[in-house]
Amino acid sequence: MSQSVDSDVSGGSAVRTFIQTHRAAFLDDLAEWLRIPSVSAQPDHADDVRRSADWLAARLKETGFPTVEVWETPGAPAVFAEWPSGDPQAPTVLVYGHHDVQPAAREDGWHTEPFEPVVRGNRLYARGAADDKGQVFFHTLGVRAHLAATGRSTPAVNLKLLIEGEEESGSPHFRALIEECGERIAADAVIVSDTGMWAEDTPTVCTGMRGLADCEIELRGPDQDIHSGSFGGAVPNPATAAARLVAALHDEHARVAVPGFYEGVSELTDRERELFAELPFDEESWLRTAKSHATHGEAGHTTLERIWARPTAEVNGIGGGYQGPGGKTIVPSSAFLKLSFRLVAGQDPDRVEEAVRTWVADQLPNGISHTITFGAATRPCLTPLDHPALQSVVRAMGKAFEQPILFTREGGSGPAADLQDVLDAPVLFLGISVPSDGWHAPNEKVEIDLLLKGVETTAYLWGDLAEHWRDAH
Amino acid sequence: MSQSVDSDVSGGSAVRTFIQTHRAAFLDDLAEWLRIPSVSAQPDHADDVRRSADWLAARLKETGFPTVEVWETPGAPAVFAEWPSGDPQAPTVLVYGHHDVQPAAREDGWHTEPFEPVVRGNRLYARGAADDKGQVFFHTLGVRAHLAATGRSTPAVNLKLLIEGEEESGSPHFRALIEECGERIAADAVIVSDTGMWAEDTPTVCTGMRGLADCEIELRGPDQDIHSGSFGGAVPNPATAAARLVAALHDEHARVAVPGFYEGVSELTDRERELFAELPFDEESWLRTAKSHATHGEAGHTTLERIWARPTAEVNGIGGGYQGPGGKTIVPSSAFLKLSFRLVAGQDPDRVEEAVRTWVADQLPNGISHTITFGAATRPCLTPLDHPALQSVVRAMGKAFEQPILFTREGGSGPAADLQDVLDAPVLFLGISVPSDGWHAPNEKVEIDLLLKGVETTAYLWGDLAEHWRDAH
């Protein structure tokens, strides 16, 4: 291991030298991990998921983490590692990622074997190269570069890693796992390395994810389907009632019309809007990605604001009455709606649920009864632009990329919110993947130079965090 | 055959005497017909449907019709019979009915064998007793009573019967049949004996049926289901578009909001509204029949007006997006609507179709494409209260029932409109069935005294029609 120490406190050139020296071995090691088809969704790969956990545990030991454990769950195992700073003032950081991957088969359209990594130019092709093994693995070389460049024998922060094995299966046991682990995973900040950047030439940091509340509404009218000739036009129709509910969900400005829905919503600051607007957004290309033929959404907001920073109500499914070919002249007996609500920081899923329940009950006409069932909600998470830990990430990334860092958010919802919620700690997203990496698609790849920028970012991050955390607290 | 002639021109007491004399034989004959399980919907009963046609043809011959023919169709055969008046001034009347029946099996809840007629008190139980064999068969004894009471050897009108064999299967070949028959079935008026009255103690004449136009609308948004976290709130959702179409179908007065939809609608006269209001309508009992929990419909109209005399738009089916258990966070790629429109006299199905097409195209947001497909329409039919043929039916029925005759309409749609349309003749509904007769249900029955009132009505009708037709023309 190189011990050269740079004069620069965060060790810029030393870090780069270290990374260049270990580049080949790092990529070889990653390739070895990528050969393990740790597909959590396929039961016949259960052993591979376990092998993947064991492989990572061994590699984290080798990296220098004094504590490395494979944690069992009722499903696939997670890997936990801990490397105390030794400094009683040091903040504690928990890195989240996952070692399981999406299914992949050559016949899905892969040009090479998905579990036989291939390097072509700057690209490493394999299932999991970007999502998420590559982005987990850059932390191993990153912490070594941090130590090498600073001459430390322990990281500047108390470094913890929690790498789950079921993310691609919906993290069914993750919430229970982190609730049980309690103090073991306590942290002052969470770094999630399972996202990406705007584009290869536009490095960005994601500052939050939307939350999610979803419900199913069953509407009942006549006790059975009845003849539309004999009764139509004189009794309430539950399919019409369902449709009218959906139509009433949004006002003429495409804002959600449920009273109280926007209560507490953390509005975008002017600065955030300016920064979003600096991203090179091309509507045509976005529409191609969305496979959609027009944009449509809340008045007064751009497309990026709508998908990242505004709460929404969406119909995911609707049904009722005759579903077969041709027509059938009935007033249907029942109809259903499956609705989901994306939530943003400041919204409380419980209050949204209450608001929706009240609204639905108020909307329905006489003669239509209903049942409404909510699923488990996911909270939104957001770290403000001026949060000191976010500032550290931006500085570390800016130093690695030698470019200004812009900001994104994630419109989807995920286990990051569980970490924010259970640990009561800010969540920071550090990812170097780009949209062309093909997550969940054939020919997944990672850009090697970006992967090494990830290594470099973490090599700078721990020192910066430790230094500025002290200043801020 | 009794030849007694009453002093009364229409032969009141002679008719009754004749009917009483032939009552037992009439019921025995009807029972013989009812034993033939002429279920048109079930291919293994095809021979029975043919047997039923042959049986009826033989019986009509026996009744005295000089011309009786079994007419082939690509499906089940119809029976045609003709008995000229001999009087060159006599109007021509075509009686419509059907000899096929709904499926029936003991295990559906019948207390007796459905095709083994049983008389209990005033009731004759069997599949087809009311719908429609009983109501076709009363014409045979009716014309004989007419001749007996008036001393005529031929009916006072040119009497034609067309009894189809596929009504319970949706009359798939009926329109083509009557278009091909041309002059053979030409008539000045059509008597449809395939409906009922308000109640046993409230004899009524139905004056019209609603028409029907129906369509299926397919709405397309994104080219595939897309992630509601990544794209939701920023692209148009076809399920939302479908729902908004449905919600926009009616205004706040529950009137159909499609521009031009009400064009030409024949409004109820004050007299018709008064007469409808005289019917002993009980909302609680109507709701029980409708299996519905509230009434709802066009403002300013009663329930009976809504189902009989007002055009409607109804959602028969709606669907789109995720249909399985639980939730799925997508913006669906497509959605569909199955709509039907009941039409009333004065509305042109083609213009309604055009109005709906234009309206749908105007309503849809950018980014949602659609296809709209209309089925074959059924025209509405209506005979005004002051039509001389209707007045004849009312007088004949009033004489048979010795009660004032009130008026109903039929909310459904049927082949009667095809007859009105092809023959360009008024359609009159003469039926004696009551709601408790159990059409299409187990334990179908007919009230024997009402069946004989049907016989008696037709015995008076032909003379009255011939007499007043001359006056009116």
Coordinates of N, CA and C in Angstrom, one line a residue, chain A residues 122-260:
Chain A
N122 N -13.5 2.5 -22.1 CA -13.7 3.0 -20.8 C -14.8 2.3 -20.1
R123 N -15.4 1.3 -20.7 CA -16.6 0.7 -20.1 C -16.4 -0.7 -19.6
L124 N -16.9 -1.0 -18.4 CA -17.0 -2.3 -17.9 C -18.4 -2.9 -18.0
Y125 N -18.6 -3.9 -18.8 CA -19.9 -4.4 -19.0 C -20.2 -5.7 -18.1
A126 N -21.2 -5.6 -17.3 CA -21.6 -6.8 -16.5 C -22.9 -6.4 -15.7
R127 N -23.7 -7.4 -15.5 CA -24.9 -7.2 -14.6 C -24.3 -6.8 -13.2
G128 N -24.7 -5.6 -12.7 CA -24.3 -5.2 -11.4 C -23.1 -4.2 -11.5
A129 N -22.6 -3.9 -12.7 CA -21.4 -3.1 -12.8 C -21.7 -1.7 -12.2
A130 N -22.9 -1.2 -12.5 CA -23.3 0.1 -12.0 C -24.3 0.0 -10.8
D131 N -25.2 -1.0 -10.9 CA -26.3 -1.2 -9.9 C -26.2 -2.5 -9.3
D132 N -25.4 -2.7 -8.2 CA -24.9 -1.6 -7.4 C -23.5 -2.0 -7.0
K133 N -23.0 -3.1 -7.5 CA -21.7 -3.6 -7.0 C -20.5 -2.6 -7.3
G134 N -20.5 -2.0 -8.5 CA -19.4 -1.0 -8.8 C -19.5 0.1 -7.8
Q135 N -20.7 0.6 -7.5 CA -20.8 1.8 -6.6 C -20.6 1.4 -5.1
V136 N -20.8 0.2 -4.8 CA -20.4 -0.2 -3.4 C -18.9 -0.4 -3.3
F137 N -18.4 -1.0 -4.4 CA -17.0 -1.4 -4.4 C -16.0 -0.2 -4.4
F138 N -16.5 1.0 -5.0 CA -15.5 2.1 -5.0 C -15.2 2.6 -3.6
H139 N -16.1 2.2 -2.6 CA -15.8 2.6 -1.2 C -14.6 1.9 -0.7
T140 N -14.3 0.7 -1.2 CA -13.2 0.0 -0.6 C -11.8 0.6 -1.0
L141 N -11.7 1.0 -2.3 CA -10.5 1.6 -2.7 C -10.5 3.1 -2.2
G142 N -11.7 3.7 -2.1 CA -11.8 5.0 -1.6 C -11.2 5.2 -0.2
V143 N -11.6 4.3 0.7 CA -11.1 4.5 2.1 C -9.6 4.2 2.2
R144 N -9.1 3.3 1.3 CA -7.6 3.0 1.3 C -6.9 4.3 0.8
A145 N -7.5 4.9 -0.2 CA -6.8 6.1 -0.8 C -6.9 7.2 0.2
H146 N -8.0 7.3 1.0 CA -8.1 8.3 2.0 C -7.0 8.1 3.1
L147 N -6.8 6.9 3.5 CA -5.7 6.6 4.5 C -4.4 6.9 3.9
A148 N -4.2 6.4 2.7 CA -2.8 6.5 2.1 C -2.5 8.0 1.9
A149 N -3.5 8.8 1.5 CA -3.2 10.2 1.2 C -3.0 11.0 2.4
T150 N -3.7 10.6 3.5 CA -3.6 11.4 4.7 C -2.7 10.8 5.7
G151 N -2.1 9.6 5.5 CA -1.2 9.0 6.4 C -1.9 8.5 7.6
R152 N -3.2 8.5 7.6 CA -4.0 8.0 8.8 C -4.0 6.4 8.8
S153 N -4.1 5.9 10.0 CA -4.3 4.4 10.0 C -5.8 4.0 10.2
T154 N -6.6 5.0 10.6 CA -8.0 4.8 10.6 C -8.7 5.9 9.9
P155 N -10.0 5.7 9.4 CA -10.6 6.8 8.7 C -10.9 8.0 9.6
A156 N -11.0 9.2 8.9 CA -11.3 10.4 9.7 C -12.7 10.4 10.3
V157 N -13.6 9.5 9.8 CA -14.9 9.4 10.3 C -15.1 7.9 10.8
N158 N -16.0 7.7 11.7 CA -16.4 6.3 12.1 C -17.2 5.8 10.9
L159 N -16.5 4.9 10.2 CA -17.1 4.5 8.9 C -17.9 3.1 9.1
K160 N -19.1 3.1 8.7 CA -19.9 1.9 8.8 C -20.5 1.6 7.4
L161 N -20.6 0.4 7.0 CA -21.2 0.0 5.7 C -22.3 -1.0 6.0
L162 N -23.4 -0.8 5.4 CA -24.5 -1.8 5.4 C -24.9 -2.0 4.0
I163 N -24.6 -3.2 3.5 CA -24.8 -3.6 2.1 C -25.9 -4.7 2.1
E164 N -27.1 -4.4 1.7 CA -28.2 -5.4 1.8 C -28.2 -6.3 0.6
G165 N -28.9 -7.4 0.7 CA -28.9 -8.4 -0.4 C -30.3 -8.6 -1.0
E166 N -31.2 -7.7 -0.8 CA -32.6 -7.9 -1.3 C -33.2 -6.6 -1.9
E167 N -32.3 -5.7 -2.3 CA -32.8 -4.4 -2.8 C -33.6 -4.6 -4.1
E168 N -33.1 -5.5 -4.9 CA -33.7 -5.8 -6.2 C -35.0 -6.6 -6.1
S169 N -35.3 -7.0 -4.9 CA -36.5 -7.7 -4.6 C -37.4 -6.9 -3.7
G170 N -37.2 -5.6 -3.7 CA -38.1 -4.7 -2.9 C -37.7 -4.6 -1.4
S171 N -36.5 -5.0 -1.1 CA -36.0 -4.8 0.3 C -37.1 -5.3 1.4
P172 N -37.6 -6.5 1.2 CA -38.7 -6.9 2.1 C -38.4 -7.0 3.6
H173 N -37.1 -7.2 3.9 CA -36.7 -7.3 5.3 C -35.9 -6.2 5.8
F174 N -35.7 -5.2 5.0 CA -34.7 -4.2 5.3 C -35.1 -3.3 6.5
R175 N -36.4 -2.9 6.5 CA -36.9 -2.0 7.5 C -36.7 -2.7 8.9
A176 N -37.1 -4.0 8.9 CA -37.1 -4.8 10.2 C -35.6 -4.9 10.6
L177 N -34.7 -5.1 9.6 CA -33.3 -5.3 9.9 C -32.7 -4.1 10.6
I178 N -33.0 -2.9 10.0 CA -32.4 -1.7 10.6 C -33.0 -1.3 11.9
E179 N -34.3 -1.7 12.0 CA -34.9 -1.4 13.3 C -34.3 -2.2 14.4
E180 N -34.0 -3.5 14.1 CA -33.4 -4.4 15.1 C -32.0 -4.0 15.4
C181 N -31.3 -3.5 14.4 CA -29.9 -3.3 14.6 C -29.6 -2.2 15.5
G182 N -30.5 -1.3 15.6 CA -30.4 -0.2 16.6 C -29.1 0.5 16.6
E183 N -28.4 0.4 17.7 CA -27.2 1.2 17.9 C -26.0 0.8 17.0
R184 N -26.1 -0.4 16.5 CA -24.9 -0.9 15.7 C -24.8 0.0 14.4
I185 N -26.0 0.4 13.9 CA -25.9 1.2 12.7 C -26.1 2.7 12.9
A186 N -26.2 3.1 14.1 CA -26.4 4.5 14.4 C -25.4 5.4 13.7
A187 N -25.8 6.5 13.2 CA -24.9 7.3 12.4 C -25.4 8.8 12.4
D188 N -24.4 9.7 12.1 CA -24.8 11.1 12.0 C -25.2 11.5 10.6
A189 N -24.8 10.6 9.7 CA -25.2 10.9 8.3 C -25.2 9.5 7.5
V190 N -26.0 9.4 6.5 CA -26.1 8.2 5.7 C -25.6 8.6 4.3
I191 N -24.7 7.8 3.8 CA -24.3 8.0 2.4 C -24.9 6.8 1.6
V192 N -25.8 7.1 0.6 CA -26.4 6.1 -0.2 C -25.7 6.1 -1.5
S193 N -25.1 5.0 -1.8 CA -24.4 4.9 -3.1 C -25.1 3.9 -4.0
D194 N -26.3 4.3 -4.5 CA -27.1 3.5 -5.3 C -27.9 4.4 -6.2
T195 N -27.4 5.5 -6.6 CA -28.1 6.4 -7.6 C -27.1 6.8 -8.6
G196 N -27.4 7.8 -9.4 CA -26.5 8.3 -10.4 C -26.5 9.8 -10.5
M197 N -25.8 10.2 -11.6 CA -25.7 11.6 -11.9 C -26.5 12.0 -13.1
W198 N -26.6 13.3 -13.3 CA -27.4 13.7 -14.5 C -26.8 13.2 -15.8
A199 N -25.5 13.3 -16.0 CA -24.8 12.9 -17.2 C -23.3 12.8 -17.0
E200 N -22.7 12.2 -17.9 CA -21.2 12.0 -17.7 C -20.5 13.3 -17.6
D201 N -21.0 14.3 -18.4 CA -20.3 15.6 -18.3 C -21.0 16.6 -17.4
T202 N -22.0 16.1 -16.6 CA -22.7 17.0 -15.7 C -22.8 16.2 -14.3
P203 N -21.7 16.3 -13.5 CA -21.8 15.6 -12.2 C -22.8 16.3 -11.3
T204 N -23.6 15.5 -10.6 CA -24.6 16.1 -9.8 C -24.7 15.3 -8.5
V205 N -25.3 15.9 -7.5 CA -25.7 15.2 -6.3 C -27.2 15.2 -6.1
C206 N -27.7 14.1 -5.8 CA -29.1 14.0 -5.5 C -29.4 14.4 -4.1
T207 N -30.4 15.2 -3.8 CA -30.6 15.7 -2.5 C -31.8 15.1 -1.8
G208 N -32.6 14.3 -2.5 CA -33.7 13.7 -1.8 C -34.5 12.8 -2.7
M209 N -35.4 12.0 -2.1 CA -36.3 11.2 -2.8 C -37.7 11.5 -2.4
R210 N -38.7 11.2 -3.3 CA -40.1 11.4 -2.9 C -40.6 10.2 -2.0
G211 N -41.5 10.5 -1.2 CA -42.2 9.4 -0.5 C -43.3 8.8 -1.3
L212 N -44.0 7.9 -0.7 CA -45.1 7.2 -1.4 C -46.2 6.8 -0.5
A213 N -47.4 7.1 -0.8 CA -48.6 6.5 -0.1 C -49.4 5.9 -1.2
D214 N -50.0 4.8 -1.0 CA -50.8 4.2 -2.1 C -52.1 3.6 -1.5
C215 N -53.1 3.6 -2.3 CA -54.4 3.0 -1.8 C -55.2 2.4 -2.9
E216 N -56.0 1.5 -2.5 CA -57.0 0.9 -3.4 C -58.4 1.2 -2.9
I217 N -59.2 1.7 -3.8 CA -60.6 2.0 -3.4 C -61.5 1.1 -4.2
E218 N -62.4 0.5 -3.4 CA -63.4 -0.4 -4.0 C -64.7 0.4 -3.9
L219 N -65.4 0.5 -5.0 CA -66.7 1.3 -5.0 C -67.8 0.3 -5.4
R220 N -68.9 0.4 -4.6 CA -70.0 -0.6 -4.9 C -71.3 0.2 -5.1
G221 N -72.0 -0.2 -6.2 CA -73.3 0.4 -6.5 C -74.4 -0.6 -6.3
P222 N -75.1 -1.0 -7.4 CA -76.1 -2.1 -7.3 C -75.5 -3.4 -6.8
D223 N -76.3 -4.2 -6.2 CA -75.8 -5.5 -5.6 C -75.3 -6.4 -6.7
Q224 N -75.7 -6.3 -7.9 CA -75.2 -7.1 -9.0 C -75.2 -6.2 -10.3
D225 N -74.5 -6.6 -11.3 CA -74.6 -5.9 -12.6 C -76.1 -5.9 -13.0
I226 N -76.6 -4.7 -13.4 CA -78.0 -4.6 -13.7 C -78.1 -4.1 -15.2
H227 N -79.3 -4.3 -15.7 CA -79.6 -4.0 -17.1 C -79.6 -2.5 -17.3
S228 N -78.8 -2.0 -18.3 CA -78.7 -0.5 -18.4 C -79.9 0.0 -19.2
G229 N -80.7 -0.9 -19.8 CA -81.9 -0.4 -20.5 C -83.0 -0.2 -19.4
S230 N -83.1 -1.2 -18.5 CA -84.2 -1.1 -17.5 C -83.9 -0.1 -16.4
F231 N -82.6 0.1 -16.1 CA -82.3 0.9 -14.9 C -81.3 2.1 -15.2
G232 N -80.6 2.0 -16.3 CA -79.6 3.0 -16.6 C -80.1 4.4 -16.7
G233 N -79.4 5.3 -16.1 CA -79.9 6.7 -16.1 C -80.7 7.0 -14.9
A234 N -81.0 6.0 -14.1 CA -81.8 6.3 -12.9 C -81.2 5.8 -11.6
V235 N -80.0 5.2 -11.7 CA -79.3 4.8 -10.5 C -77.9 5.2 -10.6
P236 N -77.2 5.4 -9.5 CA -75.8 5.7 -9.5 C -74.9 4.6 -10.0
N237 N -73.9 4.9 -10.9 CA -73.1 3.9 -11.5 C -71.7 3.9 -10.8
P238 N -71.2 2.9 -10.2 CA -69.9 2.9 -9.5 C -68.7 3.2 -10.4
A239 N -68.8 2.8 -11.7 CA -67.7 3.1 -12.6 C -67.7 4.6 -12.9
T240 N -68.8 5.2 -13.0 CA -68.9 6.7 -13.1 C -68.4 7.3 -11.9
A241 N -68.8 6.8 -10.7 CA -68.3 7.4 -9.5 C -66.8 7.3 -9.4
A242 N -66.2 6.2 -9.8 CA -64.8 6.0 -9.7 C -64.1 7.0 -10.7
A243 N -64.7 7.2 -11.8 CA -64.1 8.1 -12.8 C -64.2 9.6 -12.3
R244 N -65.3 9.9 -11.7 CA -65.5 11.2 -11.2 C -64.5 11.5 -10.0
L245 N -64.2 10.5 -9.2 CA -63.2 10.7 -8.2 C -61.9 11.0 -8.8
V246 N -61.5 10.2 -9.8 CA -60.2 10.5 -10.5 C -60.2 11.9 -11.1
A247 N -61.3 12.2 -11.8 CA -61.3 13.5 -12.4 C -61.2 14.7 -11.4
A248 N -61.8 14.4 -10.2 CA -61.7 15.5 -9.2 C -60.4 15.5 -8.4
L249 N -59.6 14.5 -8.7 CA -58.3 14.4 -8.0 C -57.4 15.6 -8.3
H250 N -57.5 16.2 -9.5 CA -56.7 17.3 -9.9 C -57.6 18.5 -10.3
D251 N -57.1 19.7 -10.0 CA -57.8 20.9 -10.4 C -57.4 21.3 -11.8
E252 N -57.9 22.4 -12.3 CA -57.6 22.8 -13.7 C -56.1 23.2 -13.8
H253 N -55.4 23.4 -12.7 CA -53.9 23.6 -12.8 C -53.1 22.4 -12.6
A254 N -53.8 21.2 -12.7 CA -53.2 19.9 -12.5 C -52.6 19.8 -11.1
R255 N -53.1 20.6 -10.2 CA -52.7 20.4 -8.7 C -53.6 19.4 -8.1
V256 N -53.1 18.7 -7.1 CA -54.0 17.7 -6.4 C -55.0 18.5 -5.6
A257 N -56.3 18.1 -5.8 CA -57.4 18.9 -5.3 C -57.9 18.3 -3.9
V258 N -57.2 17.4 -3.4 CA -57.6 16.8 -2.1 C -57.3 17.9 -1.0
P259 N -58.3 18.4 -0.3 CA -58.0 19.4 0.7 C -57.0 18.9 1.7
G260 N -56.0 19.7 2.0 CA -55.0 19.3 3.0 C -53.8 18.6 2.4

